[in-house]
């Protein structure tokens, strides 16, 4: 057994890990231990399986091993190809998510109503869709159509690129990295990384950048914007977090995965009076829906549904013995869940044709019959209540925080410090003033996953605290957000971690110092915020005193996010190195040279305290260059 | 220059000036000579409230310079910038104290200089009841006497207590603004440093009414921020010294509204170039709501005129 004191800073995780061990359940940490030592070739990105002449590997540790693949591919080619493919996969995951939301909007008639018409009109305006004399559902359909065509249109660039500062758009054009159609960019990565295609690591990475940009400014942005249109733009609200939100006396349903189309429907279904009645009949006090990972973020942001936990807590949720059903859709769903669920009464229910898990019950979700299917799924959970067996143990660990900081919400909050006789309202001016005056030194996005190579949650939390102390505002999404809220960083009391400047800002605006901006696709909100700030200041994103960090990242999506952030001009600090270190050229290109090309670059820094120091230096340098 | 650097620069200038003032005073009177402001039980109130120490002699005043110096740490963050602002306030008090140590009567008509404890006690009740809804500190110089008068009279009409520092005093005289404590317009002095005499009004209010223990800076600043509804109008060109004094005001929780181009700080440092809007901008910034509805008659009419005897010929 591993010493869990060392691998996580979260109390609920520790307690449930101990229960899992008692009950002889293997978790992600145990499998990670069993995997040691992990393969050095893969870790360095020096293993290629792109054709059946392989697998090939480049040997670095001794002089006499192979220095090229059988086709002649060098370490630079192999490492950059592997990296590009990871980025493409990440972009594909986000983009397919965006496509599903666009499809849901397309079918939004009758049952699913458009919740935020104002936002719908705004996007229609941005995309040149006439709105006069049309009703909302017709406009929704046209916007959805236009969004869907972004995935495969034949000519022209992505529409949302126009949101970026002009300097940035021009730079992308000059470098030839402005994405055209989302799917096409992903396909092109797959093409150029095929055996015998592109061998120039810079060119391979250039194509990866296009695919990544088509995620951040394409798939993810479509996902976020249209989710807001469909389900409402998040506004600040209180929410509870951590596994302590499960309720012993209730039917507990964990929704896990990514797409809000499913989780929204489940939330609605769980409020159905008939099902509530049924739950009572089964001896339960009610139905308790809680969220996990990004879909958890989505319904927390919009409905205040409790955030049960992050990526590494998914198995532990089941280990409580209190989960009647874990309902999943796509992405970051550990296949091990089926095995863990088998030891309890928990039903693992998969819903997407794109993500089935052997051993799970599959109840396919379809947006058009969303609520009906959701009700069937919830009923399945309710009927499972009486099947609980073994010890139910819900650790008494939860925290509370304020979340729901969409860009729209942030701008509204900023109006609180404008003077109605001196300032315009509805702009980012107060934020810009706070930064320019030096009250805030800068802002950092802490995003990303959990990874056994880093202590669970503590990298996110330590980094955040180190930044707050230095008057650096933190925004967060994804599992980074789960970490921060669990550690209490989204409560008002978190001001005690802040320097005077940030504490003052939080007090004036009545906000926590760490702002939850949503799920992983919602990182697009951060791109838009940065663009608004840069536009207001008349500079490029790369001029701003900002940075991003993914201290515990693991997924290919995170690699796509990291690369589109870099390509948008942002300094990105990674706590875990991508598998490129086998090639010095590729590593240098990503961590050094790219800065002179795009204004952003990667930095690899495992230690969150050192990462904070590096970020602070970066931010002060940017300030100096701006003369502020 | 970055805003914080301007503040640090101004604070250093103030410190240098304070050092010079103390040296000059000691040269003239010797280090055992007494320093005191008239009619106060709080020594040098700013230094007393911040440190808990009562300064009695010029020699002790020289020692106090090191406290000021320790507050000026030019690191780029709000905390240090506000501390530097406080240092400027303390420097100002030291300079003003030297004036009183060297001269019998450093201030003369129309300026009042230091304000006695008795006056502050008399202000306590109307401040608490909201009869005096706010304290405006107008410092510097308006573009013209008319504009100066407009702003001052507007505050006066609304019942605010107005303190004047700098050329604005002459502008007020020129525009025939009626002044005096009963009229709630109090000209302090022509030097920037005389602004400390209104700062110590706020500070002594904290000591007297808030029972803030001397030496508890944290609580002092909380009291002034929450309980003393003051703000500053800094008009005309801004020297580094004035900006750093402004940081001192901000440290006390008082927003600064200026007609000059500076980097704004949300809520605390606001640019308002339109003279018709300086008053409402300031009131909103300090969250001051006027209780009495203004009476639209041509003569300024408000509590400010309560003390004025209506002469027969009027
Ligand atoms: S593409 Fe080249 S390096 Fe890769 S497996 Fe085939 S032969 Fe080996
Ligand atoms: S942050 Fe990472 S682990 Fe968490 S949901 Fe997003 S991609 Fe998955």
mmCIF file of N, CA and C and ligand atoms in Angstrom, chain A residues 48-57 68-73 78 81 193-196, ligand 1:
data_model
loop_
_atom_site.group_PDB
_atom_site.id
_atom_site.type_symbol
_atom_site.label_atom_id
_atom_site.label_comp_id
_atom_site.label_asym_id
_atom_site.label_seq_id
_atom_site.Cartn_x
_atom_site.Cartn_y
_atom_site.Cartn_z
ATOM 1 N N UNK A 48 8.013 5.031 -31.889
ATOM 2 C CA UNK A 48 7.072 5.271 -32.972
ATOM 3 C C UNK A 48 6.411 3.970 -33.390
ATOM 4 N N UNK A 49 5.096 4.022 -33.545
ATOM 5 C CA UNK A 49 4.357 2.855 -34.040
ATOM 6 C C UNK A 49 3.487 3.264 -35.226
ATOM 7 N N UNK A 50 3.927 4.264 -35.939
ATOM 8 C CA UNK A 50 3.084 4.793 -37.017
ATOM 9 C C UNK A 50 3.024 3.916 -38.258
ATOM 10 N N UNK A 51 3.864 2.902 -38.363
ATOM 11 C CA UNK A 51 3.696 1.945 -39.465
ATOM 12 C C UNK A 51 4.126 0.555 -39.006
ATOM 13 N N UNK A 52 3.877 -0.422 -39.804
ATOM 14 C CA UNK A 52 4.109 -1.793 -39.350
ATOM 15 C C UNK A 52 5.543 -2.255 -39.563
ATOM 16 N N UNK A 53 6.397 -1.327 -40.041
ATOM 17 C CA UNK A 53 7.824 -1.651 -39.979
ATOM 18 C C UNK A 53 8.294 -1.525 -38.533
ATOM 19 N N UNK A 54 7.581 -0.678 -37.807
ATOM 20 C CA UNK A 54 7.917 -0.466 -36.400
ATOM 21 C C UNK A 54 7.350 -1.584 -35.556
ATOM 22 N N UNK A 55 7.304 -1.465 -34.253
ATOM 23 C CA UNK A 55 7.721 -0.249 -33.526
ATOM 24 C C UNK A 55 9.221 0.040 -33.613
ATOM 25 N N UNK A 56 9.487 1.323 -33.676
ATOM 26 C CA UNK A 56 10.874 1.775 -33.684
ATOM 27 C C UNK A 56 11.144 2.592 -32.443
ATOM 28 N N UNK A 57 12.400 2.589 -32.047
ATOM 29 C CA UNK A 57 12.764 3.456 -30.913
ATOM 30 C C UNK A 57 14.151 4.017 -31.142
ATOM 31 N N UNK A 68 17.851 6.360 -35.680
ATOM 32 C CA UNK A 68 16.741 6.714 -36.566
ATOM 33 C C UNK A 68 15.809 5.517 -36.658
ATOM 34 N N UNK A 69 14.541 5.790 -37.023
ATOM 35 C CA UNK A 69 13.594 4.704 -37.213
ATOM 36 C C UNK A 69 13.949 3.951 -38.496
ATOM 37 N N UNK A 70 13.219 2.884 -38.751
ATOM 38 C CA UNK A 70 13.533 2.076 -39.918
ATOM 39 C C UNK A 70 13.358 2.891 -41.198
ATOM 40 N N UNK A 71 12.382 3.809 -41.199
ATOM 41 C CA UNK A 71 12.178 4.671 -42.358
ATOM 42 C C UNK A 71 13.176 5.811 -42.401
ATOM 43 N N UNK A 72 13.939 5.971 -41.337
ATOM 44 C CA UNK A 72 14.901 7.069 -41.299
ATOM 45 C C UNK A 72 14.437 8.238 -40.472
ATOM 46 N N UNK A 73 13.255 8.134 -39.851
ATOM 47 C CA UNK A 73 12.751 9.234 -39.029
ATOM 48 C C UNK A 73 13.684 9.471 -37.850
ATOM 49 N N UNK A 78 10.162 11.947 -34.818
ATOM 50 C CA UNK A 78 9.294 11.048 -34.042
ATOM 51 C C UNK A 78 8.659 11.786 -32.866
ATOM 52 N N UNK A 81 6.090 14.274 -34.100
ATOM 53 C CA UNK A 81 4.902 13.593 -34.628
ATOM 54 C C UNK A 81 4.024 13.098 -33.485
ATOM 55 N N UNK A 193 1.533 13.349 -40.207
ATOM 56 C CA UNK A 193 2.345 12.512 -39.317
ATOM 57 C C UNK A 193 2.320 11.040 -39.748
ATOM 58 N N UNK A 194 1.683 10.783 -40.870
ATOM 59 C CA UNK A 194 1.726 9.432 -41.434
ATOM 60 C C UNK A 194 3.152 9.127 -41.875
ATOM 61 N N UNK A 195 3.471 7.871 -41.890
ATOM 62 C CA UNK A 195 4.803 7.455 -42.328
ATOM 63 C C UNK A 195 5.134 8.077 -43.696
ATOM 64 N N UNK A 196 6.307 8.658 -43.741
ATOM 65 C CA UNK A 196 6.767 9.185 -45.016
ATOM 66 C C UNK A 196 6.153 10.499 -45.435
HETATM 67 S S1 LIG C 1 7.024 5.424 -39.302
HETATM 68 FE FE1 LIG C 1 9.223 5.079 -39.378
HETATM 69 S S2 LIG C 1 9.834 5.296 -37.261
HETATM 70 FE FE2 LIG C 1 7.641 5.024 -37.247
HETATM 71 S S3 LIG C 1 7.282 2.839 -36.987
HETATM 72 FE FE3 LIG C 1 7.306 3.221 -39.187
HETATM 73 S S4 LIG C 1 9.436 2.925 -39.756
HETATM 74 FE FE4 LIG C 1 9.421 3.116 -37.562
#
